[in-house]
Every structure is written in C-alpha cells, then in structure tokens.
XYZ file of C-alpha atoms in Angstrom:
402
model
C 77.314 104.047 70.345
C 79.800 106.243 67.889
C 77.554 109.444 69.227
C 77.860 107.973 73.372
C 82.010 107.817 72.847
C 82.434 111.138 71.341
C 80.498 112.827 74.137
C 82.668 111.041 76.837
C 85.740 112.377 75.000
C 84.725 115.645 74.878
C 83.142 115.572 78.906
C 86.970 114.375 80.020
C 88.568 116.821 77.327
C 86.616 119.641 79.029
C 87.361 118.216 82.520
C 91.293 118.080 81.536
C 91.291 121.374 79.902
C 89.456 122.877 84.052
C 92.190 121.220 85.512
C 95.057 122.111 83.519
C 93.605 125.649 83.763
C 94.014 125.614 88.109
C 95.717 123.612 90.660
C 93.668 120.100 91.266
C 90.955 120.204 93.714
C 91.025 117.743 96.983
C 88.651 115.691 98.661
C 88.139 117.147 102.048
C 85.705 116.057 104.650
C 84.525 117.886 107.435
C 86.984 116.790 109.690
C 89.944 118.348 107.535
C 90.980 114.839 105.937
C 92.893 114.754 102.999
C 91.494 111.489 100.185
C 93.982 110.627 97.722
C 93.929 107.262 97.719
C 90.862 105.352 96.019
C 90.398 101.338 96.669
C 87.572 100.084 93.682
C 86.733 96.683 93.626
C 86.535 94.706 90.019
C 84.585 91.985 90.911
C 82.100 90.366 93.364
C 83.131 86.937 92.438
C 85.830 84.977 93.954
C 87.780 81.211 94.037
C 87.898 81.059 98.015
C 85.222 80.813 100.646
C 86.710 82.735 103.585
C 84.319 82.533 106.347
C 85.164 86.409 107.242
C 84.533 87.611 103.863
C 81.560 85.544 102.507
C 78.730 84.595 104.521
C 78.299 80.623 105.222
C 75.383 80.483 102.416
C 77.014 82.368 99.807
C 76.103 85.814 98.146
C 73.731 87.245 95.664
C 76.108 88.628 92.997
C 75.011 91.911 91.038
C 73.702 91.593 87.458
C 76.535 91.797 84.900
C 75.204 94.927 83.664
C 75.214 96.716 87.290
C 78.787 95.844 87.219
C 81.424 98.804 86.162
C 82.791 98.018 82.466
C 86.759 98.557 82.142
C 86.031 102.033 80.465
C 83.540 103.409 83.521
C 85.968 102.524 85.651
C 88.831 104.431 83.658
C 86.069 107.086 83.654
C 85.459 107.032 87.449
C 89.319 106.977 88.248
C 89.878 109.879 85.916
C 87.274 111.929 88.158
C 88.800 111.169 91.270
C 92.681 111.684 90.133
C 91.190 115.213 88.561
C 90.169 115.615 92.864
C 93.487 114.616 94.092
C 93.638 111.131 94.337
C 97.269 109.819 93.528
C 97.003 106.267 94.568
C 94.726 103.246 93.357
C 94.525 100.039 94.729
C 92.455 97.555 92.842
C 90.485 94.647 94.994
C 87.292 92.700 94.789
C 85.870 89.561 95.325
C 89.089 88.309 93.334
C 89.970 90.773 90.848
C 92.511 88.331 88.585
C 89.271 86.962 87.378
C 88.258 90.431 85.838
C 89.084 90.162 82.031
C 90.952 92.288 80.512
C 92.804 93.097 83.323
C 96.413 93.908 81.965
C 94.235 97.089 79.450
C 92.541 98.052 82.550
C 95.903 98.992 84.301
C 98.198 99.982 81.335
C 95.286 102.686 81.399
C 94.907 103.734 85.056
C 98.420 104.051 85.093
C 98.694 106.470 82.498
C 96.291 108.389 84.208
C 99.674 109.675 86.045
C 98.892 108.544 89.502
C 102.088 107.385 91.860
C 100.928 103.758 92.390
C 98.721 101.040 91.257
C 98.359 98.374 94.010
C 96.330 95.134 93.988
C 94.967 93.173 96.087
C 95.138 89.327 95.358
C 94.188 85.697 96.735
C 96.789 84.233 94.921
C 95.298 81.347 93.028
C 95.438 82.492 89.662
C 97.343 85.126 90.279
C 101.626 83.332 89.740
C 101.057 82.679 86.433
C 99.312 86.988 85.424
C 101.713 88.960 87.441
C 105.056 89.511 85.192
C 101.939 91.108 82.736
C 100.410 92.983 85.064
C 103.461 94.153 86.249
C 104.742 94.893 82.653
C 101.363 96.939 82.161
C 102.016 99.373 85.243
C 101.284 97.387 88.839
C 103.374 98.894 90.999
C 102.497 97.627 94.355
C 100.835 93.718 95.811
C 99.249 92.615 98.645
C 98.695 88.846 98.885
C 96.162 87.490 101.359
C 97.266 84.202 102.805
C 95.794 83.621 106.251
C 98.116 80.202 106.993
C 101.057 78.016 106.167
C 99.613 75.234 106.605
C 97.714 73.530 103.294
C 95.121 71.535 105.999
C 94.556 74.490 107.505
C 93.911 76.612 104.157
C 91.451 74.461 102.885
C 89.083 74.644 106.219
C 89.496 78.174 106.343
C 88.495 78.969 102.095
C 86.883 75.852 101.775
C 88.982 75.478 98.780
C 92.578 73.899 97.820
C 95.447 75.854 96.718
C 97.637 76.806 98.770
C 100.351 75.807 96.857
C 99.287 78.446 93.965
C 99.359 80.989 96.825
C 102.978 80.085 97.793
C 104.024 80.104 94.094
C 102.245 83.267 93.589
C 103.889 84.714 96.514
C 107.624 83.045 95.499
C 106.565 85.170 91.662
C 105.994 88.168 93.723
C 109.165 88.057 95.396
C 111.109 87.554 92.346
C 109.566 90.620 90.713
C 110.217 92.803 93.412
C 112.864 95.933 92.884
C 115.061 94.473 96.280
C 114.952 90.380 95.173
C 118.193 89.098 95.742
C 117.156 86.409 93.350
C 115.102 87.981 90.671
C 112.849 86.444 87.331
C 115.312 84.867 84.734
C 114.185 86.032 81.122
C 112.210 89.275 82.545
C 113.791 93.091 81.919
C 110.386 94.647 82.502
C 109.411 97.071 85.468
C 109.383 95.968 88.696
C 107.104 95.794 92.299
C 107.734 98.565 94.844
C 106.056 96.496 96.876
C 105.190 93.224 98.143
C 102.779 92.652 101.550
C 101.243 89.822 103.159
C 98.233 90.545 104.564
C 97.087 87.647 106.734
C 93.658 87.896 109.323
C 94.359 86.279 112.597
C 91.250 84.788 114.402
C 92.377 83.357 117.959
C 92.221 79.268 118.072
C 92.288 79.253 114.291
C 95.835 80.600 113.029
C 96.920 82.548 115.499
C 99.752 79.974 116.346
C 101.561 80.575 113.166
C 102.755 83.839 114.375
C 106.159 82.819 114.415
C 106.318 81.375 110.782
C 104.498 84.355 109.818
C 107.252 86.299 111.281
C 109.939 84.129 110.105
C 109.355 85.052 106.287
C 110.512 88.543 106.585
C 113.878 87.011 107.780
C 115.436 87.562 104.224
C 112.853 88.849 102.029
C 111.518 92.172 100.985
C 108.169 91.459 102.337
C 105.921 92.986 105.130
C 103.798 91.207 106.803
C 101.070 92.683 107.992
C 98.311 90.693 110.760
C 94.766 91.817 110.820
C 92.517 92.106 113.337
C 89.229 90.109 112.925
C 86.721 92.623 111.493
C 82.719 92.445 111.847
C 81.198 92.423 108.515
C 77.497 91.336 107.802
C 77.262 87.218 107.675
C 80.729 86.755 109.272
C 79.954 85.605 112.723
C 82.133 87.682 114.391
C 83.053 87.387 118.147
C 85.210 89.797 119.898
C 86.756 87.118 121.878
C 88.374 86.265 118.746
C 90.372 89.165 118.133
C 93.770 89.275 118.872
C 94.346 93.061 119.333
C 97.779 94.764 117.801
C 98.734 95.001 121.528
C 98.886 91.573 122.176
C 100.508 90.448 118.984
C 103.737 93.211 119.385
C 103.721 91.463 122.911
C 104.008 87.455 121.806
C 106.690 89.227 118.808
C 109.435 90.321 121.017
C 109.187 87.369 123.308
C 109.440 85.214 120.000
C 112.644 87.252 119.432
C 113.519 87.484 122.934
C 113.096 83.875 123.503
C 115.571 82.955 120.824
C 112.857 81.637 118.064
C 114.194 82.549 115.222
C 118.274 81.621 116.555
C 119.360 85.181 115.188
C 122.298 86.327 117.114
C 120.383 88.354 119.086
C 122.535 88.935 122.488
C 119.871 87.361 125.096
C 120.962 90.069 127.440
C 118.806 92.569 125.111
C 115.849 93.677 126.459
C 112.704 93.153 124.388
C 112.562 96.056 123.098
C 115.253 96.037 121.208
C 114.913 93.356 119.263
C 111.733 94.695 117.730
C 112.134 98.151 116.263
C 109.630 100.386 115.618
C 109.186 102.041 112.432
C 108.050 105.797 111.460
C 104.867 105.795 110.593
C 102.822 108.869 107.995
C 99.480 110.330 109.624
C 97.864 107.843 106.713
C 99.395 104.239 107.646
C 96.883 101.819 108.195
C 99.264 99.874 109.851
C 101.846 100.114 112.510
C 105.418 98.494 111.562
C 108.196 96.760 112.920
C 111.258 95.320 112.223
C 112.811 92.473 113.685
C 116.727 93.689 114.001
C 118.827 91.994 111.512
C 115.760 91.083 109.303
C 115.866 92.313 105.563
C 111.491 92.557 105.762
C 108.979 93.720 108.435
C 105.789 93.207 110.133
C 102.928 95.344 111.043
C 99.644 95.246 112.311
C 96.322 96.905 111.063
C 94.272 97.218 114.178
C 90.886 98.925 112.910
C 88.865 96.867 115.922
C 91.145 97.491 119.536
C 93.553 100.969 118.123
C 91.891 102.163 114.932
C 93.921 104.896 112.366
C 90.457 106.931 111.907
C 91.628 109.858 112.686
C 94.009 109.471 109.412
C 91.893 107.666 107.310
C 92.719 109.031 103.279
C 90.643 105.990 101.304
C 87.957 106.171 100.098
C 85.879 102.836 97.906
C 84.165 102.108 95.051
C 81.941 98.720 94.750
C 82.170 96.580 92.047
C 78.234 97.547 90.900
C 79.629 101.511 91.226
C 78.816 102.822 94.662
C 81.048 104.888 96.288
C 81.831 103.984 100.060
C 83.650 106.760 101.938
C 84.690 104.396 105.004
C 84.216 100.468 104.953
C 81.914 100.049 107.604
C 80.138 102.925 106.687
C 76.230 101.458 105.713
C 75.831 104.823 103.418
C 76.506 104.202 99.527
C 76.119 107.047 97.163
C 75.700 105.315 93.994
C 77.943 106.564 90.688
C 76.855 104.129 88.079
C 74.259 106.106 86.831
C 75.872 109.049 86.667
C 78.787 107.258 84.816
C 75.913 106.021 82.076
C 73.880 109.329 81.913
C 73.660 111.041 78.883
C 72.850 114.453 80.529
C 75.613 117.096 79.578
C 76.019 118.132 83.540
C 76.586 114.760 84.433
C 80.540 114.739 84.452
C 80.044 118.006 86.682
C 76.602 115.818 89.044
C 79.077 113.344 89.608
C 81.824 114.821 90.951
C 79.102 117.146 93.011
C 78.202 113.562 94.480
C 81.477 112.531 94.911
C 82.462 115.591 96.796
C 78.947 115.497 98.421
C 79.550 111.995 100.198
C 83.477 112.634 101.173
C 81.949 115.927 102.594
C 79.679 113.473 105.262
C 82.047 111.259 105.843
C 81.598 110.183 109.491
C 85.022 110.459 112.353
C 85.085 106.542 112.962
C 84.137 103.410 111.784
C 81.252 104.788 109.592
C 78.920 105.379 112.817
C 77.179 109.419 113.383
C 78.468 110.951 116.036
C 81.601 109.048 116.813
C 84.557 110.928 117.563
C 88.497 110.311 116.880
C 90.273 107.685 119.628
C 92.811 109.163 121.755
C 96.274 108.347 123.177
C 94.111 107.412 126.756
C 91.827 104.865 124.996
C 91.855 101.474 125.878
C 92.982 99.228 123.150
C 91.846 95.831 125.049
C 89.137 93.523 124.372
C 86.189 95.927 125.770
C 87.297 98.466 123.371
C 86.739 95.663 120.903
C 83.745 94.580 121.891
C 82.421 98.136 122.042
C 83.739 98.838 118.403
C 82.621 95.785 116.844
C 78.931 96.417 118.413
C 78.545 99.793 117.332
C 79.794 98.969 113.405
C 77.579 95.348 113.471
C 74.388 97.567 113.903
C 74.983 99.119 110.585
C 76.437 96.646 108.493
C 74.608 96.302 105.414
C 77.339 94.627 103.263
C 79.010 91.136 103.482
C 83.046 92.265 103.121
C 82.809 90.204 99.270
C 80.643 92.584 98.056
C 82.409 95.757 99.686
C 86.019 95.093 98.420
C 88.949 94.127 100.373
C-alpha cells in the first residue's frame, strides 16, 4: 500500500513538473471545442425517486469497489485540470451522501481551478453547506421541481420538501449578494446560487409564475428545463415545454400584471423581460424580469440545443468518462486510475484526449451536425431530437450524473 502511494506521488510529481515546464494542454475535439469544465458524479445512490431520473423499478447500483475512492477522483481531476479544465461541478445520484465530502473539496479546490459547483437535491443538504462552503464550494445548484409539498412527494415519491426549502433559505444566506446573511458565520461565501427545476407539461408547469416570483428579491436564477429522454424515463415529446414557449407565458406573466411590479402596462412585452448576454458556453439562455434583484433562464437541450458550444465533459460515479450526456460511448478510466503500469498516468490522459477527440456535433448521435439560426425550435424538432438520442440511450440519467 506504502509502495502504491509513493508511485502516485511521484506519477503527479512528474506530471506537475511537464506542466510547469510548458503552457497547459487543452481538450480539443474535432470540431474546434474548447473542454474546461468537468461534471463527475460521486454517487449512484440517491433519497428521491424522480420519475425522469430513475426508472419506475429502480436501478442496479455499481459494486462499491467499481466506485471512484475520494483520492482517484483527486487523481482524475488533477489529469484533467493539467488539460485545461478550470471548472468542476460535482453531481450524482445525490452526492451529500458521499462521505467525506468536505476533504474531497478542500482538495479539488486546491487543485487551483476557478470554481467548484455542486449539484444538490436538497434533503440533507441545509444542515452540510456552511462546511462545504468553508472547505472551497464556490457555486450551487438546487433541484426543486415544485412548490407545492403534495406535489413533491408524487413527483420523488418521497417527503421533504420542507428540507429543500430550508436548504434553499441556507443557500441564500450564504450567498456573497444576501441582503440577510448567516448570523455566527465569517467564512467564504457562494458565487452562486441556481434553481434548476424540470418542467413536464400537466405536471408543474403551472407554477411558472411562483417559480418566477422567487427571483423578485433574491440572488437566485432560476433556470427551467426541458424534459430530457433518458433510458427508463418514459419520455413523451408532447410533454416538453420548449424554451420558446416558456419566454412567451413569462412576459405575459409580467405583462399581465402578475407579479403587481410597477411595471407601466403601456410597456410592450418585451420590455419587461430583458435579455441577458450570454458566453458561446451557456447552457442556458437568461432573463431578467426589470426591477427584479435575480433571473431566470432556460436550458433547452430538446427544442434549441447549445451543442455547438458544448465545453463539459463527465465522469460516472464507477469512472467512465462521458464526453456528451446522451452520448451511449463510455471510455472507461478506472482502470487506468488503479494500474500499476508506469505509462499509465501518460495511457490515461492518451484516453482522455482520445474520447474528447470523437466527440460527436450533437446530442451524442454520428453524423449530426450543429443547429442553426433557421431551425425550428417547436415540438417536431423535439420529437425529432428526442427520437434520435432514445435510440442510443444506454444509461438511466441516476447513473450518468446530473
């Protein structure tokens, strides 16, 4: 074990001392994009049920063993900062139930990347976050999919909504804008808090408004997602509510006086919603409602996808590397990670290169090309997206990482 640890310093001594030697190598695929940003997923385990995550009759879960230990994935993340990468976001299945959690980022945060994100349910998560924030979590996205406690418990098959809520209040309190921030805390502070909530038409699609209504005086985006096929999910097109349609039912919200803002009702629509720049590597599009301190977005992979941008790549809790989410190729890492060969530091970063290198234009199918300005973003180009990325689907979303 003694003899296993000294040759994993000295493979990440040797990689530092390449690096420090040159400027850092990028991960460029074939169609000139740039990867920095790297998404792994902790865990295949989870507290909630969401029908569009996990299938109806559950999951196999990986052996323990095939699952990344804290140090492998220190390991991997070293590899892929010494390529470029700059941001990590860390997801599962649920990944406050990952032990050992407030280590793992104290450590991937001193390996000098900009941000450390995370991607939480909530549940557990009020009563962790001044730690994890204290150990180097910069950024948070909470999934919450409704206001309504009924409604949350048919949707996860689970209670706890009001953990979410709390969880989310925490959040808000932590965050470098809060107007009313944590009593008794002098620590570092969120750069960022998002709500990322899936609408599915004649489920929650109704609670727009409230949706909307939270980013009245808090530092929050809210961000809507469109209903995405994944294997086990039952996805129907017809449930989508494209980006389109939501920006549409938001400024006549505003326009119709909803939220009682002071809007003059002589404004035209338009103007009550603002657009927001947006970088070539936004996964959403964002608004502002004028006079609101937060905003809203939408992240429209299925009717006006961001493919052509696309700078993430993903690593599965058992150690495969995913270069796009729907994509059904894996290129597996663990092993690598685990060998005791002394070119396998320099095999896995050949592999890693290897499978950003093949990377596919959209939506993980061969062939597929970028979408243009004259696209369609309506419920056939839904349809026709959502067929095309259900024939290859090997992976419930649970086991990919959100």
């Amino acid at each position: 074990m003694i003899a296993r640890r000294a040759a994993i310093q000295a493979r990440i001594a040797s990689i530092d001392r390449d690096v420090a030697r040159g400027t850092i190598p990028t991960l460029i695929d074939s169609f000139g994009r740039k990867h920095d940003y790297l998404r792994i997923s902790l865990t295949e385990r989870c507290n909630l049920r969401c029908r569009y995550c996990m299938p109806e009759e559950g999951v196999p879960l990986s052996p323990s063993g095939n699952i990344l230990t804290n140090e492998e994935v220190v390991r991997l993340a070293r590899t892929f900062v010494h390529q470029g990468v700059n941001k990590i976001r860390l997801t599962g299945g649920e990944p406050t139930l990952r032990k050992g959690l407030p280590d793992l980022i104290r450590e991937l945060r001193g390996l000098g990347v900009q941000q450390i994100g995370m991607t939480s349910n909530g549940i557990a998560l009020w009563k962790k976050l001044p730690e994890l924030v204290h150990s180097g979590l910069t950024h948070l996205n909470l999934s919450l999919d409704t206001l309504d406690p009924h409604k949350f418990e048919r949707m996860t098959l689970r209670r706890g909504h009001d953990k979410v809520l709390k969880s989310l209040h925490t959040a808000l309190s932590l965050h470098a804008s809060s107007q009313a921030p944590m009593l008794n805390y002098s620590g570092p502070r969120l750069q960022s808090v998002k709500l990322n909530t899936v609408l599915i038409r004649n489920v929650n699609d109704s609670e727009i408004a409230r949706f909307l209504a939270l980013t009245r005086s808090n530092p929050l985006s809210v961000r809507f997602i469109e209903f995405m096929p994944f294997a086990g999910n039952q996805w129907d097109a017809n449930a989508v509510v494209t980006s389109s349609e939501l920006l549409q039912r938001a400024r006549d919200l505003v326009h119709g006086g909803w939220f009682d803002n002071d809007l003059p009702s002589s404004l035209p629509d338009s103007e009550g919603v603002v657009a927001l720049p947006r970088e070539p590597t936004d996964t959403a599009r964002t608004y502002r409602i004028r006079g609101f301190t937060g905003t809203f977005g939408f992240i429209s992979s299925m009717s006006d996808d961001f493919c052509a941008g696309c700078n993430r790549l993903r690593i599965t809790a058992d150690g495969n590397l995913k270069p796009c989410l729907f994509d059904q190729k894996e290129t597996p890492l663990r092993d690598l990670l685990r060998s005791q060969s002394p070119s396998a530091e320099q095999e896995l970063v050949a592999a890693i290169r290897q499978a950003v290198g093949g990377k596919f234009a959209k939506h993980g199918v061969p062939n597929s090309s970028f979408s243009s300005p004259e696209d369609g973003h309506d419920q056939r180009t839904v349809r026709d997206a959502g067929e095309k990325i259900g024939e290859r689907l090997a992976r419930p979303m649970i086991l990919i990482g959100g």
